[in-house]
Tab-separated table of C-alpha atoms and ligand atoms in Angstrom:
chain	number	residue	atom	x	y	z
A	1	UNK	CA	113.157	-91.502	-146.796
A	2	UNK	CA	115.121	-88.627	-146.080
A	3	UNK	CA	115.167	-88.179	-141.782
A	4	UNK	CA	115.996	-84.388	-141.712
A	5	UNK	CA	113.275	-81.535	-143.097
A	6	UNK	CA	114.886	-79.696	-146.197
A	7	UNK	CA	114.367	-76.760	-144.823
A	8	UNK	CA	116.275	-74.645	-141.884
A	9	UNK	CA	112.746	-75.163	-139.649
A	10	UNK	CA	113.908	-73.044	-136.409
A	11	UNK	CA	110.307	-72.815	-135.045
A	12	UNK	CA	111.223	-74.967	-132.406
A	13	UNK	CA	113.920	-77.862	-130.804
A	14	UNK	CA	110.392	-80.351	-131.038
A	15	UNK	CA	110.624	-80.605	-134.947
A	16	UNK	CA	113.915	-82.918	-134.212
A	17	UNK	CA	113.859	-85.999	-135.899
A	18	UNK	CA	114.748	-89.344	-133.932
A	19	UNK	CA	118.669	-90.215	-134.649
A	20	UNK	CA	120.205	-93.420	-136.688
A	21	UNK	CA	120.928	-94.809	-133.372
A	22	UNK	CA	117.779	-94.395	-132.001
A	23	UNK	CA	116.181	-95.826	-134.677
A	24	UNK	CA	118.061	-98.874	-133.954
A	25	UNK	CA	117.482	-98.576	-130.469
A	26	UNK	CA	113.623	-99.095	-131.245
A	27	UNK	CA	113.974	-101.665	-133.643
A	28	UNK	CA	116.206	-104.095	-130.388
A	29	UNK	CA	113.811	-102.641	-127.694
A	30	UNK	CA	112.426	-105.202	-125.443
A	31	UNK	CA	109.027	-104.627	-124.493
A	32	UNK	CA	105.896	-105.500	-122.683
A	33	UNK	CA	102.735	-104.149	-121.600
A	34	UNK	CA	103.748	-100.994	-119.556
A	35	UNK	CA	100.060	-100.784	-118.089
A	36	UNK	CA	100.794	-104.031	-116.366
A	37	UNK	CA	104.138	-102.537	-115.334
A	38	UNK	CA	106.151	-105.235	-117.762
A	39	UNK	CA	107.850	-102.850	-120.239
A	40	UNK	CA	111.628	-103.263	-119.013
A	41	UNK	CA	112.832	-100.419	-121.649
A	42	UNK	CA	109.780	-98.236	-119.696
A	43	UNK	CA	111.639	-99.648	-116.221
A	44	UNK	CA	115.349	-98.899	-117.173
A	45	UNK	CA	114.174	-95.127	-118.824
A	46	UNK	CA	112.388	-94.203	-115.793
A	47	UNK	CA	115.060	-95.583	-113.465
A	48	UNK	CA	117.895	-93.414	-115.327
A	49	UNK	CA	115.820	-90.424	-115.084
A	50	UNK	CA	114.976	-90.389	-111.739
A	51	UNK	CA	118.686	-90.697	-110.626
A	52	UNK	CA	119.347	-87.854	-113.361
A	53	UNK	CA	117.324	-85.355	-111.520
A	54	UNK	CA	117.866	-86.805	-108.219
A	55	UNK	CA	114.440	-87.710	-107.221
A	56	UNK	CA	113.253	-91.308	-106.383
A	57	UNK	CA	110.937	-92.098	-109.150
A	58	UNK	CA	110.118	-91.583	-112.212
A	59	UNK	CA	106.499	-91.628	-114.774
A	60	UNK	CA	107.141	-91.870	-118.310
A	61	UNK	CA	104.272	-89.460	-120.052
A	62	UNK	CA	102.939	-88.793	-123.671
A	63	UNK	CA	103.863	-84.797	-123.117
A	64	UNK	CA	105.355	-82.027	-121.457
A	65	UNK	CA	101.504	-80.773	-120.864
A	66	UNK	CA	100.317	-83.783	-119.064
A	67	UNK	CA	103.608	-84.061	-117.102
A	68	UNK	CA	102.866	-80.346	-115.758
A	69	UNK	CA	99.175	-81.108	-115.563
A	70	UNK	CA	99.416	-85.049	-113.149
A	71	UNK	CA	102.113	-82.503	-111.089
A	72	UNK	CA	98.884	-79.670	-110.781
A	73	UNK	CA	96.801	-82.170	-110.240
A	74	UNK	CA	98.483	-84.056	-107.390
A	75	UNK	CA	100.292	-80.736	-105.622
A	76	UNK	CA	97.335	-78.529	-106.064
A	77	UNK	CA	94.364	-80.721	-104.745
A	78	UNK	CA	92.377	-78.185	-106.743
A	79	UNK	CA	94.030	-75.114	-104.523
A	80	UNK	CA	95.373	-72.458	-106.306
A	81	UNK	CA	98.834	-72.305	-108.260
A	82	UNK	CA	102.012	-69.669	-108.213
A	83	UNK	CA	103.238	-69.161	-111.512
A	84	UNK	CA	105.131	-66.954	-113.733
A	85	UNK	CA	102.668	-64.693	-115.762
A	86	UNK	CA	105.048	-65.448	-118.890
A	87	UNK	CA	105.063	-69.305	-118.022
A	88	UNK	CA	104.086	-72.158	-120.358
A	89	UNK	CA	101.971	-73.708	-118.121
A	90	UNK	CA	99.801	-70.509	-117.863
A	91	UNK	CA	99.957	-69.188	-121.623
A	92	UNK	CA	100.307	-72.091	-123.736
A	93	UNK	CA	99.039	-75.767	-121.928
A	94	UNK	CA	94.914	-75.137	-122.898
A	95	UNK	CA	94.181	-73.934	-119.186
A	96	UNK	CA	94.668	-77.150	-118.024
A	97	UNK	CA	95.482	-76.140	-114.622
A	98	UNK	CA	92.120	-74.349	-114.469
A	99	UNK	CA	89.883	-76.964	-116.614
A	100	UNK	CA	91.366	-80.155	-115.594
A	101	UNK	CA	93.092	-79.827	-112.298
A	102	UNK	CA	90.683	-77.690	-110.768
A	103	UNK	CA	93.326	-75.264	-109.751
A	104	UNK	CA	92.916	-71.112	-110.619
A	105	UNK	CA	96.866	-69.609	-110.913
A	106	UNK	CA	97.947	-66.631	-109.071
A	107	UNK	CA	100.308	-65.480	-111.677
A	108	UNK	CA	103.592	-63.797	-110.497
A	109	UNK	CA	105.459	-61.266	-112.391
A	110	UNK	CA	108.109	-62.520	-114.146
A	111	UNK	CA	111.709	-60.750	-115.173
A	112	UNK	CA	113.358	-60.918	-118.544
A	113	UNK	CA	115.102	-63.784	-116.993
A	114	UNK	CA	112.101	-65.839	-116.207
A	115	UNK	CA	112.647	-65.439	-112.565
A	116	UNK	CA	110.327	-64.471	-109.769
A	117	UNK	CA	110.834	-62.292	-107.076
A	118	UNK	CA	111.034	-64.180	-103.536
A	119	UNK	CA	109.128	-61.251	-102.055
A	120	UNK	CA	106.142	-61.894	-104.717
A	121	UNK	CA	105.947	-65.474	-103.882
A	122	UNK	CA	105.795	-64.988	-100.104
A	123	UNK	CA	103.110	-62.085	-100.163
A	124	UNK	CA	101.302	-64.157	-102.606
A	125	UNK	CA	100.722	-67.243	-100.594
A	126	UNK	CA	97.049	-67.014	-98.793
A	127	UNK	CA	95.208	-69.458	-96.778
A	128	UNK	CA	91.274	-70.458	-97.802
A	129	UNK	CA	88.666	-67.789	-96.238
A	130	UNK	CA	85.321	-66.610	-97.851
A	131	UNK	CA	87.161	-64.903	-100.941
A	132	UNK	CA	90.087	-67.190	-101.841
A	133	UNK	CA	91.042	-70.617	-102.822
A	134	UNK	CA	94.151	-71.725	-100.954
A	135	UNK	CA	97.469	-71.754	-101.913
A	136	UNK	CA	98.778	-75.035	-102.858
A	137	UNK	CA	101.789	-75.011	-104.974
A	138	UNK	CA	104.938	-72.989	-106.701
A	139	UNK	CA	105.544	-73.897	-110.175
A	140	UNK	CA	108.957	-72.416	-111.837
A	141	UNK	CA	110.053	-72.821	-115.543
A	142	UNK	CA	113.711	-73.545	-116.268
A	143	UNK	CA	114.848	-72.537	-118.965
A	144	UNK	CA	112.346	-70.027	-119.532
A	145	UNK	CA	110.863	-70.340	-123.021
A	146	UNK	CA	109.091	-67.200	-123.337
A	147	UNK	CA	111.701	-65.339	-121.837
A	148	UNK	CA	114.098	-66.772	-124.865
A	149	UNK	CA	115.025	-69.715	-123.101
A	150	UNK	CA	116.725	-67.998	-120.120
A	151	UNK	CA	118.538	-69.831	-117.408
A	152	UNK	CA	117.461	-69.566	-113.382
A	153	UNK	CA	120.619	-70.713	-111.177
A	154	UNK	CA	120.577	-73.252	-108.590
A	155	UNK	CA	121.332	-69.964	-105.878
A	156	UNK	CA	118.088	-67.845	-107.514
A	157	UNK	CA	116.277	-70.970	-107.700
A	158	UNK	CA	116.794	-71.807	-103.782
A	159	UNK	CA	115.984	-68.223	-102.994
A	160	UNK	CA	112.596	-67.885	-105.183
A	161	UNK	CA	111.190	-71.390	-103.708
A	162	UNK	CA	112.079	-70.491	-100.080
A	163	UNK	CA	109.181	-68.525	-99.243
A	164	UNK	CA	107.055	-70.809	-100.855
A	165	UNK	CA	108.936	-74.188	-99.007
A	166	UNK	CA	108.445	-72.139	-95.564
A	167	UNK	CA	104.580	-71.724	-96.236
A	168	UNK	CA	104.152	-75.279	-96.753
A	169	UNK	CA	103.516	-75.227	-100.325
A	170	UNK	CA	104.307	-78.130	-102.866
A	171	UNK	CA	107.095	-76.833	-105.298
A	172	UNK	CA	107.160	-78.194	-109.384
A	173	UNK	CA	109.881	-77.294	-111.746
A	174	UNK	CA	109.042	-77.012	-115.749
A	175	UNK	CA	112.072	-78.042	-116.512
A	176	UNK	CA	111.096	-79.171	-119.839
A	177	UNK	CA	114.311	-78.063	-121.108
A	178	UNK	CA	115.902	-78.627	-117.835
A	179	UNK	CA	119.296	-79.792	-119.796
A	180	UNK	CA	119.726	-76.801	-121.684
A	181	UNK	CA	119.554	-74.932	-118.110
A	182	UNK	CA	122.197	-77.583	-116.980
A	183	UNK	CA	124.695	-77.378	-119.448
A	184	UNK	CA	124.503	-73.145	-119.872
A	185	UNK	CA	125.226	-73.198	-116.150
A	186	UNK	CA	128.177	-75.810	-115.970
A	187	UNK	CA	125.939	-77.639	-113.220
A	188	UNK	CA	124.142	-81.304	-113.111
A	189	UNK	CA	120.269	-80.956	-113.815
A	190	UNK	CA	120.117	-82.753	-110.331
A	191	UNK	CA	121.271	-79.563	-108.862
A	192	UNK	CA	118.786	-77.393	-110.176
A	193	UNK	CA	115.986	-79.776	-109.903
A	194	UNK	CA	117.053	-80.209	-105.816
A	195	UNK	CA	115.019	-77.691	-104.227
A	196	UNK	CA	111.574	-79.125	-106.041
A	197	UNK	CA	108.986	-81.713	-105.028
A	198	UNK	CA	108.889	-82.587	-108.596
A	199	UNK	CA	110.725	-82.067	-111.735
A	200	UNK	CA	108.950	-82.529	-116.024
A	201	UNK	CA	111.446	-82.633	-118.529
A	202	UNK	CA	111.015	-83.707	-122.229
A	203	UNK	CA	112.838	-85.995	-123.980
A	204	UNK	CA	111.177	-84.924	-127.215
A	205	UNK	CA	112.915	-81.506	-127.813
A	206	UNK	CA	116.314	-80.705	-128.139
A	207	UNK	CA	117.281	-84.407	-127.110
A	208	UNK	CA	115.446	-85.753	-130.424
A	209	UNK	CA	113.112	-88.400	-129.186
A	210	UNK	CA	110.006	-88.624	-131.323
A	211	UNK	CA	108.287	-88.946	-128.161
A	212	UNK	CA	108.078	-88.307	-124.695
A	213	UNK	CA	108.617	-86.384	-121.203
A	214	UNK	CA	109.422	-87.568	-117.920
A	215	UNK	CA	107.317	-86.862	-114.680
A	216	UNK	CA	109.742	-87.174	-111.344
A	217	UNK	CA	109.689	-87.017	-107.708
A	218	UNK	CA	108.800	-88.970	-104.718
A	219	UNK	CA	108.001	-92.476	-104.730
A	220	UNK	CA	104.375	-91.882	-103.682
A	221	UNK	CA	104.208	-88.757	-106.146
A	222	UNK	CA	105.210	-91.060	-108.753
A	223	UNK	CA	102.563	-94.020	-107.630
A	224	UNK	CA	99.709	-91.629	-108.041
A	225	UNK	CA	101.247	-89.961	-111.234
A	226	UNK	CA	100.900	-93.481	-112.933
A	227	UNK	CA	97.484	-93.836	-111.706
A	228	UNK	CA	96.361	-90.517	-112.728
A	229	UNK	CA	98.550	-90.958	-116.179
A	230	UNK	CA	96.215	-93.777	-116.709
A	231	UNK	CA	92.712	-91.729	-116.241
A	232	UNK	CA	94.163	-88.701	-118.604
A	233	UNK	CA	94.662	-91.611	-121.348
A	234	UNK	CA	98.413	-91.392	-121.148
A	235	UNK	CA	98.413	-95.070	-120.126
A	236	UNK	CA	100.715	-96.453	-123.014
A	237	UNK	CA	101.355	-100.288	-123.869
A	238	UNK	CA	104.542	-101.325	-125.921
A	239	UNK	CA	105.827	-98.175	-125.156
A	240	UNK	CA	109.444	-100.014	-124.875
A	241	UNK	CA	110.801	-98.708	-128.444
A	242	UNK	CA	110.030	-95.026	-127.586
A	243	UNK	CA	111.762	-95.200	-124.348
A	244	UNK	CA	114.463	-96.655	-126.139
A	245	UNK	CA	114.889	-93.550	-128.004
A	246	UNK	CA	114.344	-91.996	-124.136
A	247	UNK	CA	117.773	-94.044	-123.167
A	248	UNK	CA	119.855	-92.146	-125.901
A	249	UNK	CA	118.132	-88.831	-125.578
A	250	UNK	CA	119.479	-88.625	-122.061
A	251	UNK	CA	122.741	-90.828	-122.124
A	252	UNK	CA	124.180	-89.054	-124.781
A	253	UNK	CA	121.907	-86.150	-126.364
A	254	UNK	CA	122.034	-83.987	-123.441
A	255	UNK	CA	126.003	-83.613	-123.955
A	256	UNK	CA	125.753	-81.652	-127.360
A	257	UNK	CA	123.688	-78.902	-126.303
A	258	UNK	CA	126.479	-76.241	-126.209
A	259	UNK	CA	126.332	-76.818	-129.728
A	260	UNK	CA	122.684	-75.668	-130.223
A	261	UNK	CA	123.774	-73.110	-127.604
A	262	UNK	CA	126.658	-71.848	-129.799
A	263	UNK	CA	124.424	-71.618	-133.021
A	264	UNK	CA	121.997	-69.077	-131.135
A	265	UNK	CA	124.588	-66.777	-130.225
A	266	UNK	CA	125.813	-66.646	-133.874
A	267	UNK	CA	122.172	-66.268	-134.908
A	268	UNK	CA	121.469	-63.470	-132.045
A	269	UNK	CA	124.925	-61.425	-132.635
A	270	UNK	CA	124.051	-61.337	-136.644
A	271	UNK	CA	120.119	-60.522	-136.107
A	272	UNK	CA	120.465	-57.617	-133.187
A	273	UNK	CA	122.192	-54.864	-135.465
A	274	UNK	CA	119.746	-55.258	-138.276
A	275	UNK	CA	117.124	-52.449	-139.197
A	276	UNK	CA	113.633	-52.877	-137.381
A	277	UNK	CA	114.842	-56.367	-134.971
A	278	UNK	CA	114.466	-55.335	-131.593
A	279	UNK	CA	116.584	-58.426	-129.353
A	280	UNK	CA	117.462	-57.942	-125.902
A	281	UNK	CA	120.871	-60.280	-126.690
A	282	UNK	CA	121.393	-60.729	-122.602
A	283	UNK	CA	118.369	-63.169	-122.860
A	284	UNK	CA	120.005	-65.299	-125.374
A	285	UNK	CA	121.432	-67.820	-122.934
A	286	UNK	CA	120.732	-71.239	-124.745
A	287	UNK	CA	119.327	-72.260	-128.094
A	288	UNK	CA	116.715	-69.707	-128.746
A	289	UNK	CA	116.548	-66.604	-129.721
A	290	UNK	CA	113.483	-63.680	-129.630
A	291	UNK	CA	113.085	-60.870	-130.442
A	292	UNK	CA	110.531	-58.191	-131.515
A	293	UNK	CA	110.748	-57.056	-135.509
A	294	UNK	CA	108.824	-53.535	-136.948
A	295	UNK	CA	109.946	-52.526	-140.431
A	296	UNK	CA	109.156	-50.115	-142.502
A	297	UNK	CA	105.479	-49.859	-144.191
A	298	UNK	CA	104.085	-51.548	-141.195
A	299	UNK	CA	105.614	-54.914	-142.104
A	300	UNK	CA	105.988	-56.782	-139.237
A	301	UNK	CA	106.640	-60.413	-137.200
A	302	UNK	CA	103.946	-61.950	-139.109
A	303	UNK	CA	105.378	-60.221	-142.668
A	304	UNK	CA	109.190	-61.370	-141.773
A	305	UNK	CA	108.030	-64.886	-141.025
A	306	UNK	CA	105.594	-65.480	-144.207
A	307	UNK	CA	108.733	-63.507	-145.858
A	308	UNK	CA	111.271	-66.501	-144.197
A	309	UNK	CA	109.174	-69.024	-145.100
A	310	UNK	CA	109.252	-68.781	-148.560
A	311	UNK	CA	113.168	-68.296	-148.793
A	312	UNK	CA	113.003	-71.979	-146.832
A	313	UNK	CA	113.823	-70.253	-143.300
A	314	UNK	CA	110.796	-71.460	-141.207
A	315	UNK	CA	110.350	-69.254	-137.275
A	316	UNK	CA	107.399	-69.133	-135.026
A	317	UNK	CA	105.702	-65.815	-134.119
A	318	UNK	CA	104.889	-66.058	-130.386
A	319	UNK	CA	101.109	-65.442	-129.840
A	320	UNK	CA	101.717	-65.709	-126.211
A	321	UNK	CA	101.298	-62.032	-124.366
A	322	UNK	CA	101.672	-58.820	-125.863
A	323	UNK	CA	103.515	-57.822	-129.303
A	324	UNK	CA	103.788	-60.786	-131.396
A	325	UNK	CA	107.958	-61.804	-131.220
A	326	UNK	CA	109.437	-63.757	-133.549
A	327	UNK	CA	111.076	-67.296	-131.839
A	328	UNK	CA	113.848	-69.186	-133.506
A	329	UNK	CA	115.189	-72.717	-131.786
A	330	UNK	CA	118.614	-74.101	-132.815
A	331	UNK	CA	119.090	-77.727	-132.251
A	332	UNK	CA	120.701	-80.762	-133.484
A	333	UNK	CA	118.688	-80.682	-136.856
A	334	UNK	CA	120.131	-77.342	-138.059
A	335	UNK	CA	123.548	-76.749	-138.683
A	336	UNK	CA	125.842	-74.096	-137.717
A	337	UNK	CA	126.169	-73.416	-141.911
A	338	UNK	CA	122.283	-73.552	-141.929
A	339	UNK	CA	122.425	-70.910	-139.430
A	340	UNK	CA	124.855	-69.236	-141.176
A	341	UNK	CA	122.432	-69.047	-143.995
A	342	UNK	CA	119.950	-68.281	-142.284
A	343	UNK	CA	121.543	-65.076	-141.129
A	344	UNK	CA	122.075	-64.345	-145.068
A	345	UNK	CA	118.724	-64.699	-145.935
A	346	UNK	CA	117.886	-62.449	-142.472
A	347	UNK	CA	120.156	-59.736	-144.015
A	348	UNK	CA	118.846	-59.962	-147.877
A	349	UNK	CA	115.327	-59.259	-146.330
A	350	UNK	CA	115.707	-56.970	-143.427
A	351	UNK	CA	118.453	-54.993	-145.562
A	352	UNK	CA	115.969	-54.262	-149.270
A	353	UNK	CA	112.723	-53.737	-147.202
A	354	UNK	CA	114.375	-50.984	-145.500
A	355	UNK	CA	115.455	-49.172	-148.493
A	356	UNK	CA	113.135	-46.694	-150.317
B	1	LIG	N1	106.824	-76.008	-125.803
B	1	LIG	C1	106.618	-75.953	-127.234
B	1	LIG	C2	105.361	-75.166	-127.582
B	1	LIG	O1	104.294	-75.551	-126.796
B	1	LIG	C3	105.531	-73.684	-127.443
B	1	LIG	C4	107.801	-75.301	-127.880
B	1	LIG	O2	107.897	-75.406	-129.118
B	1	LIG	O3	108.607	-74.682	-127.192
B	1	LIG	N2	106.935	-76.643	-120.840
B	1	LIG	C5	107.686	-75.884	-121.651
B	1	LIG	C6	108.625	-74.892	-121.050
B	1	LIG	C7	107.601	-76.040	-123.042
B	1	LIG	O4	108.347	-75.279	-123.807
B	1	LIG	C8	106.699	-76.994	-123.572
B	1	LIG	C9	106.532	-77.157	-125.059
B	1	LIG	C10	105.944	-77.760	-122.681
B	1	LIG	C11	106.081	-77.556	-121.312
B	1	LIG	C12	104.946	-78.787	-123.147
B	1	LIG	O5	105.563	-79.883	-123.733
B	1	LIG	P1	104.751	-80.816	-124.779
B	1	LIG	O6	104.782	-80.064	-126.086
B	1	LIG	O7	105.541	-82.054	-124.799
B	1	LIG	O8	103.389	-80.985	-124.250
């Protein structure tokens, strides 16, 4: 069976297939039941992600979503939630901050960065009284997906959860593709993940694990993560031979991401002269790229992607928030010669609908 999808699929870094070495890795794994605690590939994948990020402890978690949601749950005690308006927690996670944690947001404006403005987050920050639900807890996204994957710095990170640190909130950092972040800024994920309470970061995207995220923070965060994990359903049993694939994702798949980085650039630089592609090429800071399309004869995001499809180019449109956008993901399952076709097939298109 072939392990890599024939066609240049750039909807997102998720649609990575687990590599020849991981698949070894789960064939050795040792394993146990990791509801009794007794999975020693669970023990050794949470250990080395904890001391990636700097935190104490680690959860091992089916998703990104519940990750973000047992972080809600536990900061929040059903107060209410700072967030970027733009963030994935708010637009594109089912409302489980609302539904399951109990928790209404307060979203925040957000730049084209993905940042927040200190200013918002300390005039947003109430105490209960007749009207309100208190404030609870500051959750920041890093890199910003909906922003194209932008980067926040360690410096604007420090300054945007100050405010929110002095009020006595809890602080979480979506830092699903916290490596990305890492490796754009020339700084260790620890650094960025410092000024937080808690840190989720996937294993399953651009690091190619089949499955997985990784919920970290305090010891006693952690404790009543993995009792929480359990209620959700997220406890898992053998779950040794996907945290084997955990092990490689972060020991050696987070040091190619400059590639993935290097393919978006060369997909954003070809894509933001053509006719109708509106790309703001200042957001294209890691391995995605957005951007806006309107052609001629009202053909549009929806048009180029059906249009991409069938020439074996698959994209996302972006239902999140205003115009639909068009999102492409590099990662390690494209090439930089499928991206260079890509950009061919982008030009064929773009360049005959345009003509009379
Ligand atoms: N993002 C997915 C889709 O849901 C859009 C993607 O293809 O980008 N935080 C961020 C910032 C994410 O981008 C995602 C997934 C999640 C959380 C949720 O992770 P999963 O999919 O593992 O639940």
């Amino acid at each position: 069976m072939p392990d890599r999808s024939p066609a240049c699929d750039l909807r997102s870094d998720t649609v990575t297939r687990p590599t020849p070495a991981m698949r070894r890795a789960m064939s050795r794994a040792a394993v146990g039941d990791d509801v009794f605690g007794e999975d020693p590939t669970v023990r050794q994948l949470e250990e080395l992600a904890a001391g990636t990020v700097g935190k104490e402890a680690a959860l091992f978690v089916p998703s990104g979503t519940m990750g973000n949601l047992l972080a809600v749950m536990i900061h929040a005690e059903d107060g209410e939630v700072l967030l970027g308006d733009s963030s994935h927690i708010r637009l594109s996670e089912c409302g489980g901050h609302a539904r399951l944690a109990g928790s209404p947001a307060w979203p925040l404006a957000t730049d084209r960065f993905g940042r927040l403005s200190p200013a918002d987050v300390a005039g947003a920050v109430h105490g209960a009284n007749v009207h309100q639900a208190r404030t609870k807890l500051l959750c920041l996204e890093n890199t910003h997906n909906f922003c194209g994957g932008t980067v926040i710095s360690a410096e604007e990170t420090a300054a945007i959860v100050a405010p929110a640190r002095k009020a006595g909130l809890k602080t979480h950092l979506d830092g699903a593709r916290i490596f990305n972040a890492a490796t754009a800024l020339g700084v260790p994920a620890a650094a960025l993940a410092a000024p937080f309470d808690s840190v989720m970061f996937c294993l399953s995207k651009g690091l190619c694990a089949p499955v997985g995220s990784m919920l970290c923070g305090s010891q006693a965060f952690v404790a009543e993560a993995r009792a929480r994990r359990k209620m959700l359903g997220g406890g898992m049993r053998q779950a040794g031979v996907l945290a084997a694939c955990g092990l490689i994702a972060i020991e050696e798949m987070t040091r190619r991401l400059a590639e993935d980085h290097a393919s978006a650039r060369l997909l954003a630089e070809a894509l933001a002269g053509l006719p109708g592609v509106a790309l703001d090429t200042a957001t294209v800071q890691t391995n995605m790229v957005i951007f806006g399309y309107r052609g001629a004869r009202g053909r549009d995001a929806a048009w180029l992607q059906r249009e991409l499809a069938r020439r074996g180019v698959l994209a996302l449109v972006l239902p999140a928030g205003g115009e639909p956008r068009i999102r492409l993901v590099t990662h390690r399952d494209v090439s930089r010669a499928d991206c260079r076709r890509a950009v061919g097939i982008f030009r064929g298109l773009l360049a005959r609908q345009e003509s009379p």
